[in-house]
Short mmCIF file of C-alpha atoms in Angstrom, two decimals:
data_model
loop_
_atom_site.label_atom_id
_atom_site.label_comp_id
_atom_site.label_asym_id
_atom_site.label_seq_id
_atom_site.Cartn_x
_atom_site.Cartn_y
_atom_site.Cartn_z
CA MET A 188 -3.85 105.35 -21.43
CA LYS A 189 -6.68 104.22 -23.70
CA THR A 190 -7.14 100.44 -24.22
CA LYS A 191 -6.96 100.80 -28.02
CA ILE A 192 -3.47 102.35 -27.76
CA ILE A 193 -2.27 99.71 -25.32
CA ASN A 194 -3.58 96.93 -27.54
CA TYR A 195 -1.69 98.40 -30.47
CA ILE A 196 1.49 98.52 -28.36
CA ILE A 197 0.99 94.84 -27.30
CA GLY A 198 0.46 93.87 -30.93
CA LEU A 199 3.65 95.73 -31.90
CA ILE A 200 5.55 93.98 -29.15
CA PHE A 201 4.39 90.60 -30.44
CA LEU A 202 5.30 91.57 -33.93
CA ILE A 203 8.81 92.47 -32.80
CA TYR A 204 8.98 89.11 -30.98
CA TYR A 205 8.02 87.35 -34.18
CA CYS A 206 10.66 89.12 -36.21
CA ILE A 207 13.32 88.24 -33.64
CA CYS A 208 12.19 84.64 -33.50
CA ILE A 209 12.34 84.29 -37.36
CA SER A 210 15.71 85.96 -37.67
CA ASN A 211 17.27 84.03 -34.81
CA SER A 212 15.71 80.80 -36.11
CA TYR A 213 17.31 81.40 -39.53
CA ILE A 214 20.69 82.04 -37.87
CA GLN A 215 20.65 78.91 -35.73
CA LEU A 216 18.97 76.53 -38.11
CA VAL A 217 20.19 77.62 -41.57
CA PHE A 218 23.26 79.70 -41.18
CA HIS A 219 24.93 78.06 -38.22
CA LYS A 220 23.38 74.61 -38.65
CA ASN A 221 23.61 74.40 -34.90
CA GLY A 222 23.26 70.89 -33.51
CA TRP A 223 21.61 72.16 -30.32
CA TYR A 224 18.74 73.60 -32.45
CA LEU A 225 18.66 71.97 -35.89
CA GLY A 226 19.95 68.72 -34.51
CA GLU A 227 17.15 68.56 -31.96
CA TRP A 228 14.47 69.11 -34.60
CA LEU A 229 16.01 66.31 -36.75
CA ILE A 230 16.08 63.50 -34.15
CA SER A 231 14.25 60.70 -36.01
CA TYR A 232 13.05 57.12 -35.82
CA GLN A 233 14.86 56.29 -38.97
CA ASP A 234 18.11 56.85 -37.09
CA GLY A 235 18.19 54.00 -34.61
CA GLY A 236 14.46 53.29 -33.91
CA PHE A 237 11.77 54.65 -31.57
CA LYS A 238 13.15 57.36 -29.37
CA ARG A 239 12.49 60.57 -27.39
CA ARG A 240 11.85 63.69 -29.53
CA GLY A 241 11.85 61.70 -32.79
CA LEU A 242 8.36 62.36 -34.19
CA LEU A 243 8.85 65.56 -36.18
CA GLY A 244 12.35 64.60 -37.28
CA THR A 245 10.93 61.48 -38.79
CA LEU A 246 8.51 63.63 -40.88
CA PHE A 247 11.36 65.99 -41.92
CA ILE A 248 13.46 63.02 -43.11
CA VAL A 249 10.51 61.63 -45.10
CA LEU A 250 9.90 65.01 -46.72
CA ASN A 251 13.65 65.35 -47.52
CA GLU A 252 13.66 61.93 -49.21
CA LEU A 253 10.51 62.77 -51.24
CA THR A 254 11.40 66.31 -52.25
CA ASN A 255 15.22 66.57 -51.95
CA ILE A 256 14.70 69.93 -50.20
CA LYS A 257 17.49 70.54 -47.73
CA LEU A 258 16.66 69.59 -44.20
CA GLU A 259 17.67 72.93 -42.74
CA PHE A 260 15.15 74.70 -45.05
CA LEU A 261 12.40 72.26 -44.25
CA VAL A 262 12.85 72.80 -40.56
CA PHE A 263 13.16 76.56 -40.94
CA ALA A 264 9.96 76.75 -42.98
CA PHE A 265 8.11 74.66 -40.46
CA VAL A 266 9.31 76.66 -37.49
CA SER A 267 8.51 80.01 -39.27
CA ILE A 268 4.90 78.77 -39.92
CA VAL A 269 4.51 77.61 -36.35
CA TYR A 270 5.75 80.97 -34.97
CA ALA A 271 3.45 82.86 -37.42
CA VAL A 272 0.45 80.85 -36.29
CA PHE A 273 1.33 81.24 -32.60
CA PHE A 274 1.79 85.03 -32.70
CA THR A 275 -1.26 85.57 -34.87
CA LEU A 276 -3.45 83.66 -32.41
CA LEU A 277 -1.70 85.38 -29.47
CA ILE A 278 -2.38 88.87 -30.94
CA GLN A 279 -6.07 87.85 -31.51
CA LEU A 280 -6.32 86.74 -27.88
CA PHE A 281 -4.95 89.93 -26.49
CA MET A 282 -6.81 92.24 -28.91
CA GLN A 283 -10.11 90.90 -27.59
CA LYS A 284 -9.24 92.14 -24.07
CA LYS A 285 -9.32 95.52 -22.34
CA ASN A 286 -5.66 95.56 -21.56
CA THR A 287 -3.77 97.99 -19.29
CA LEU A 288 -0.17 98.91 -18.78
CA LEU A 289 0.07 96.07 -16.27
CA THR A 290 -0.57 93.67 -19.16
CA ILE A 291 2.45 95.16 -20.97
CA SER A 292 4.52 94.47 -17.82
CA ILE A 293 3.85 90.68 -17.96
CA VAL A 294 4.25 90.56 -21.82
CA LEU A 295 7.74 92.06 -21.34
CA LEU A 296 8.77 90.02 -18.38
CA PRO A 297 12.38 88.70 -18.88
CA ALA A 298 11.48 85.33 -17.42
CA GLY A 299 8.47 84.90 -19.71
CA MET A 300 7.79 86.04 -23.20
CA GLY A 301 10.17 88.97 -22.90
CA MET A 302 13.11 86.56 -22.73
CA VAL A 303 13.34 86.65 -26.47
CA LEU A 304 14.59 90.24 -26.17
CA LYS A 305 17.15 89.42 -23.49
CA ASP A 306 18.43 85.95 -24.56
CA PRO A 307 17.59 85.00 -28.15
CA THR A 308 19.18 81.57 -27.65
CA ILE A 309 15.78 80.56 -26.18
CA ILE A 310 14.39 80.80 -29.69
CA ALA A 311 13.90 77.91 -32.26
CA LYS A 312 13.47 75.39 -29.52
CA LYS A 313 10.80 72.67 -29.62
CA GLU A 314 8.71 74.20 -26.89
CA ILE A 315 7.06 76.48 -29.42
CA ILE A 316 4.94 73.34 -30.31
CA ILE A 317 3.98 73.21 -26.60
CA PHE A 318 3.01 76.90 -26.62
CA LEU A 319 0.96 76.61 -29.80
CA LEU A 320 -0.95 73.49 -28.78
CA TYR A 321 -1.73 74.97 -25.35
CA LEU A 322 -2.82 78.27 -26.89
CA ILE A 323 -5.17 76.48 -29.36
CA TYR A 324 -6.63 74.44 -26.45
CA PHE A 325 -7.00 77.60 -24.32
CA LEU A 326 -8.77 79.53 -27.11
CA ARG A 327 -11.18 76.63 -27.70
CA LEU A 328 -12.05 76.49 -24.03
CA GLU A 329 -12.25 80.27 -23.71
CA SER A 330 -14.76 80.44 -26.66
CA LYS A 331 -16.81 77.69 -24.98
CA LYS A 332 -16.28 75.36 -27.96
CA THR A 333 -16.40 71.62 -27.47
CA VAL A 334 -13.05 69.91 -27.33
CA LYS A 335 -13.23 66.14 -27.62
CA ASP A 336 -11.40 64.30 -24.80
CA ILE A 337 -9.74 61.94 -27.18
CA ALA A 338 -8.38 64.89 -29.19
CA VAL A 339 -6.88 66.28 -25.97
CA SER A 340 -5.20 62.93 -25.30
CA PHE A 341 -3.93 62.78 -28.86
CA PHE A 342 -2.25 66.19 -28.73
CA ILE A 343 -0.80 65.50 -25.33
CA ILE A 344 0.84 62.42 -26.77
CA LEU A 345 1.99 64.37 -29.77
CA ALA A 346 3.47 67.06 -27.60
CA ILE A 347 5.38 64.50 -25.44
CA LEU A 348 6.64 62.64 -28.60
CA ASN A 349 7.90 66.12 -29.82
CA HIS A 350 9.67 66.74 -26.50
CA GLU A 351 9.24 64.94 -23.23
CA ALA A 352 9.39 68.19 -21.37
CA ALA A 353 5.68 68.60 -22.30
CA PHE A 354 4.90 65.91 -19.66
CA PHE A 355 6.02 68.09 -16.84
CA TYR A 356 3.66 70.94 -17.79
CA ILE A 357 0.46 68.67 -17.95
CA PRO A 358 -0.95 70.43 -14.88
CA PHE A 359 -1.35 73.58 -16.99
CA VAL A 360 -3.60 71.73 -19.39
CA SER A 361 -5.57 70.16 -16.62
CA PHE A 362 -5.90 73.35 -14.61
CA THR A 363 -7.10 75.29 -17.62
CA TYR A 364 -9.74 72.58 -18.33
CA PHE A 365 -10.83 72.54 -14.71
CA VAL A 366 -11.29 76.28 -14.62
CA LYS A 367 -12.87 76.77 -18.03
CA ASP A 368 -15.15 73.80 -18.31
CA ASN A 369 -18.55 73.93 -16.58
CA SER A 370 -18.95 70.22 -15.89
CA PRO A 371 -19.20 68.88 -12.26
CA SER A 372 -15.91 68.70 -10.44
CA PHE A 373 -16.12 64.92 -10.11
CA ILE A 374 -16.48 64.52 -13.94
CA LYS A 375 -13.59 66.93 -14.60
CA ILE A 376 -11.27 65.08 -12.19
CA LYS A 377 -12.25 61.78 -13.82
CA LYS A 378 -11.53 63.10 -17.26
CA ILE A 379 -8.20 64.70 -16.19
CA ILE A 380 -7.07 61.22 -14.89
CA LEU A 381 -8.30 59.32 -17.92
CA TYR A 382 -7.56 61.71 -20.76
CA HIS A 383 -4.66 63.82 -19.45
CA LEU A 384 -2.56 61.96 -16.96
CA ALA A 385 -3.07 58.34 -18.21
CA PRO A 386 -1.93 58.92 -21.82
CA ALA A 387 0.88 61.18 -20.67
CA VAL A 388 2.21 58.61 -18.12
CA VAL A 389 1.87 55.67 -20.63
CA THR A 390 3.72 57.65 -23.36
CA MET A 391 6.64 58.48 -20.95
CA LEU A 392 6.86 54.93 -19.78
CA LEU A 393 7.02 53.68 -23.41
CA LEU A 394 9.70 56.30 -24.24
CA TYR A 395 11.91 55.48 -21.33
CA LYS A 396 11.22 51.73 -21.24
CA PHE A 397 11.49 50.94 -24.99
CA GLY A 398 12.96 54.13 -26.51
CA TYR A 399 16.50 54.10 -27.90
CA SER A 400 19.11 56.75 -27.22
CA ILE A 401 18.61 60.06 -28.94
CA SER A 402 21.91 59.76 -30.70
CA THR A 403 23.66 56.74 -32.20
CA PRO A 404 27.27 56.29 -33.41
CA HIS A 405 25.91 56.79 -36.87
CA SER A 406 23.64 59.85 -36.29
CA ILE A 407 26.01 62.36 -37.82
CA GLN A 408 26.66 60.05 -40.82
CA PHE A 409 22.83 59.49 -41.16
CA LEU A 410 22.27 63.27 -41.48
CA GLN A 411 25.21 63.62 -43.91
CA GLU A 412 23.64 61.00 -46.11
CA HIS A 413 20.60 63.25 -46.15
CA GLY A 414 22.63 66.25 -47.28
CA LEU A 415 23.33 67.89 -43.91
CA THR A 416 26.58 68.49 -42.16
CA LEU A 417 26.10 70.00 -38.76
CA VAL A 418 28.57 72.72 -37.91
CA LEU A 419 28.12 71.99 -34.23
CA LYS A 420 27.27 68.43 -33.03
CA GLY A 421 25.13 69.80 -30.27
CA ILE A 422 22.70 67.26 -28.94
CA TYR A 423 24.37 64.49 -30.91
CA GLY A 424 27.55 65.00 -28.83
CA TYR A 425 25.75 65.08 -25.47
CA ASP A 426 26.76 62.33 -23.07
CA PRO A 427 23.57 60.80 -21.59
CA ASN A 428 25.59 59.80 -18.53
CA TYR A 429 26.78 63.29 -17.98
CA ASN A 430 27.08 64.20 -14.19
CA VAL A 431 24.53 67.02 -13.97
CA LEU A 432 24.89 67.40 -10.17
CA LYS A 433 28.65 67.99 -10.61
CA PHE A 434 27.78 70.63 -13.26
CA TYR A 435 25.39 72.29 -10.84
CA LYS A 436 28.09 72.37 -8.11
CA ALA A 437 30.56 73.89 -10.47
CA HIS A 438 28.09 76.66 -11.40
CA SER A 439 26.37 76.91 -8.06
CA TYR A 440 26.21 80.68 -8.03
CA GLY A 441 24.78 80.93 -11.46
CA TYR A 442 21.97 78.49 -10.69
CA PHE A 443 21.35 80.09 -7.25
CA THR A 444 20.54 83.35 -9.13
CA TYR A 445 17.55 81.75 -10.91
CA LEU A 446 15.89 82.20 -7.53
CA ILE A 447 16.26 85.97 -7.96
CA SER A 448 14.64 85.94 -11.37
CA LEU A 449 11.84 83.65 -9.99
CA PHE A 450 11.31 86.10 -7.21
CA PHE A 451 10.99 89.25 -9.41
CA ALA A 452 8.83 87.37 -11.90
CA THR A 453 6.58 86.09 -9.11
CA ILE A 454 6.20 89.63 -7.74
CA THR A 455 5.27 90.93 -11.18
CA TYR A 456 2.53 88.37 -11.51
CA TYR A 457 1.38 88.80 -7.94
CA ILE A 458 0.96 92.58 -8.44
CA TYR A 459 -0.84 91.98 -11.73
CA CYS A 460 -3.21 89.39 -10.22
CA ARG A 461 -3.91 91.48 -7.14
CA SER A 462 -4.55 94.64 -9.03
CA ASN A 463 -7.09 92.74 -11.25
CA GLU A 464 -8.55 90.59 -8.48
CA ILE A 465 -7.42 87.42 -10.26
CA SER A 466 -7.02 84.27 -8.16
CA ILE A 467 -4.79 81.36 -9.27
CA SER A 468 -5.26 78.18 -7.41
CA LYS A 469 -2.50 77.59 -4.93
CA LYS A 470 -3.14 73.81 -5.26
CA PHE A 471 -2.35 74.09 -8.99
CA LEU A 472 0.84 75.99 -8.29
CA VAL A 473 1.99 73.35 -5.81
CA VAL A 474 1.15 70.41 -8.20
CA GLN A 475 2.93 72.21 -11.09
CA ALA A 476 6.02 72.85 -8.94
CA ILE A 477 6.11 69.18 -7.86
CA PHE A 478 5.85 68.12 -11.54
CA LEU A 479 8.80 70.34 -12.43
CA ILE A 480 11.21 69.17 -9.81
CA PRO A 481 12.45 66.12 -11.82
CA LEU A 482 12.88 68.33 -14.86
CA PHE A 483 15.07 70.82 -12.94
CA TYR A 484 17.02 67.84 -11.47
CA VAL A 485 17.95 66.12 -14.67
CA ALA A 486 18.21 68.98 -17.14
CA TYR A 487 20.36 72.09 -16.62
CA ASP A 488 18.46 74.41 -18.98
CA TRP A 489 16.71 76.13 -16.03
CA GLY A 490 16.09 79.29 -17.88
CA ARG A 491 14.21 77.27 -20.53
CA TRP A 492 11.93 75.51 -17.99
CA ILE A 493 11.21 78.77 -16.17
CA ASN A 494 10.45 80.43 -19.49
CA ILE A 495 7.96 77.79 -20.52
CA PHE A 496 6.21 78.10 -17.16
CA PHE A 497 5.74 81.87 -17.33
CA THR A 498 4.87 81.84 -21.05
CA LEU A 499 2.03 79.37 -20.40
CA LEU A 500 0.99 81.45 -17.39
CA THR A 501 0.91 84.55 -19.48
CA ILE A 502 -1.47 82.89 -21.99
CA PHE A 503 -3.74 81.74 -19.13
CA ILE A 504 -3.66 85.18 -17.46
CA ALA A 505 -4.55 86.81 -20.78
CA GLY A 506 -7.99 85.13 -20.68
CA GLU A 507 -8.86 86.53 -17.29
CA PRO A 508 -10.90 89.83 -17.06
CA GLN A 509 -8.99 92.94 -16.01
CA LEU A 510 -10.30 95.78 -13.83
CA VAL A 511 -10.36 99.36 -15.05
CA SER A 512 -6.98 101.02 -14.97
CA THR A 513 -6.26 103.73 -12.42
CA PHE A 514 -3.44 106.31 -12.03
CA LYS A 515 -1.92 104.21 -9.21
CA LYS A 516 -1.92 101.08 -11.36
CA ASN A 517 -0.36 102.89 -14.31
CA ILE A 518 2.43 104.14 -12.12
CA THR A 519 2.98 100.64 -10.65
CA ALA A 520 3.01 99.24 -14.21
CA LEU A 521 5.60 101.77 -15.39
CA VAL A 522 7.82 101.01 -12.40
CA LEU A 523 7.59 97.23 -13.11
CA ILE A 524 8.30 97.75 -16.81
CA LEU A 525 11.35 99.96 -16.03
CA PHE A 526 12.67 97.62 -13.25
CA ASN A 527 12.20 94.41 -15.29
CA SER A 528 14.05 96.04 -18.22
CA LEU A 529 17.19 96.24 -16.08
CA TRP A 530 17.70 92.48 -15.63
CA LYS A 531 17.79 89.28 -17.65
CA MET A 532 17.76 85.56 -17.23
CA LEU A 533 19.85 83.32 -19.55
CA LEU A 534 19.13 79.80 -20.79
CA PHE A 535 21.45 78.14 -18.35
CA THR A 536 24.28 78.88 -15.81
CA ALA A 537 23.25 82.56 -15.35
CA GLY A 538 19.94 82.94 -13.63
CA PHE A 539 20.08 86.62 -13.05
CA LEU A 540 22.14 89.40 -14.61
CA THR A 541 21.89 93.21 -14.32
CA PHE A 542 24.48 95.96 -13.99
CA PRO A 543 28.04 94.40 -13.59
CA ALA A 544 28.57 96.34 -10.31
CA VAL A 545 25.34 94.87 -8.90
CA ASP A 546 26.20 91.43 -10.12
CA THR A 547 29.55 91.61 -8.42
CA ILE A 548 27.90 92.62 -5.09
CA ILE A 549 25.39 89.76 -5.34
CA LYS A 550 28.18 87.29 -6.14
CA LYS A 551 30.38 88.43 -3.22
CA LEU A 552 27.43 88.22 -0.84
CA TYR A 553 26.57 84.75 -2.11
CA TYR A 554 30.07 83.38 -1.59
CA PHE A 555 30.43 85.11 1.77
CA ILE A 556 27.31 83.23 3.01
CA TYR A 557 28.29 80.04 1.20
CA PHE A 558 31.67 79.75 2.83
CA LYS A 559 30.21 80.70 6.19
CA LEU A 560 27.69 77.83 5.93
CA PHE A 561 29.82 75.25 4.22
#
């Protein structure tokens, strides 16, 4: 298939993703006023002081007080603009490349960008800021434009203040810089420590040492005073002392199946990289995995963390040159696209779902082995 046609297909896929993102954002933020979505965007310093995830919410509260525009519309407008910029830049990135059917297979991957088709609850979350900032940084490095080290530090801090999960994906930023920059390795390592890791660690220490709780006894009242009544408390009703390990134990099968999704996603990327002779540093993958362990331990949104990883990986992979397509590669890509269309990964508690009959067999096999061992 001609590159031009494939590029048009990829552009169409991203346009569909954008429409899904905007429609679901409206549903969660404006129509439902869901506390797990809208509530998270509105965490602010005005409500109880300096805290995790409070930066953008602080700005929304200020805008609300200055303009009297409803908070849900301010957040929705902002999220819509961020998605528009993100997908515009993403389309520009992919349109510059000689893509093949294998490219479509990673764009549609249910554990990566394709998750918006399978589980729209992943949409309207704060990680879109992480995606956008990483994409802008990647494009700057890809085009060989100078990126000031202090600017990188600033946006790393901004990303962490937006959502602390950004800290656990710092290796992506550092790896991208290490690969794309032509400076000597010693200089690059020095800059990674000084401008990537140091500001990230200091910011996290400040948040957890001096930051207040995300929600206060008056959080709901505070939002009501600003014209918003959440239909669902969401994050404001979350118990910070919640026993996550007990939750994992109660849903052990569901979380076990995330390994299946990880396996199929890894196989898809392995085939893509091998077919295009792309090499991804094993050291980077090990470091990134180590960084993610605490996140998977304390937060049960495993589908979310896996989705962030593969979305960032897709952006990085898009910048690598691809080899000419062959009949064998096209057949392989079509098999991957078809196979990956048959399963999905949810935000939490359900790591792999396919046909009910197959799900039942996997579940029976899991519990058979589980009770034999334990």
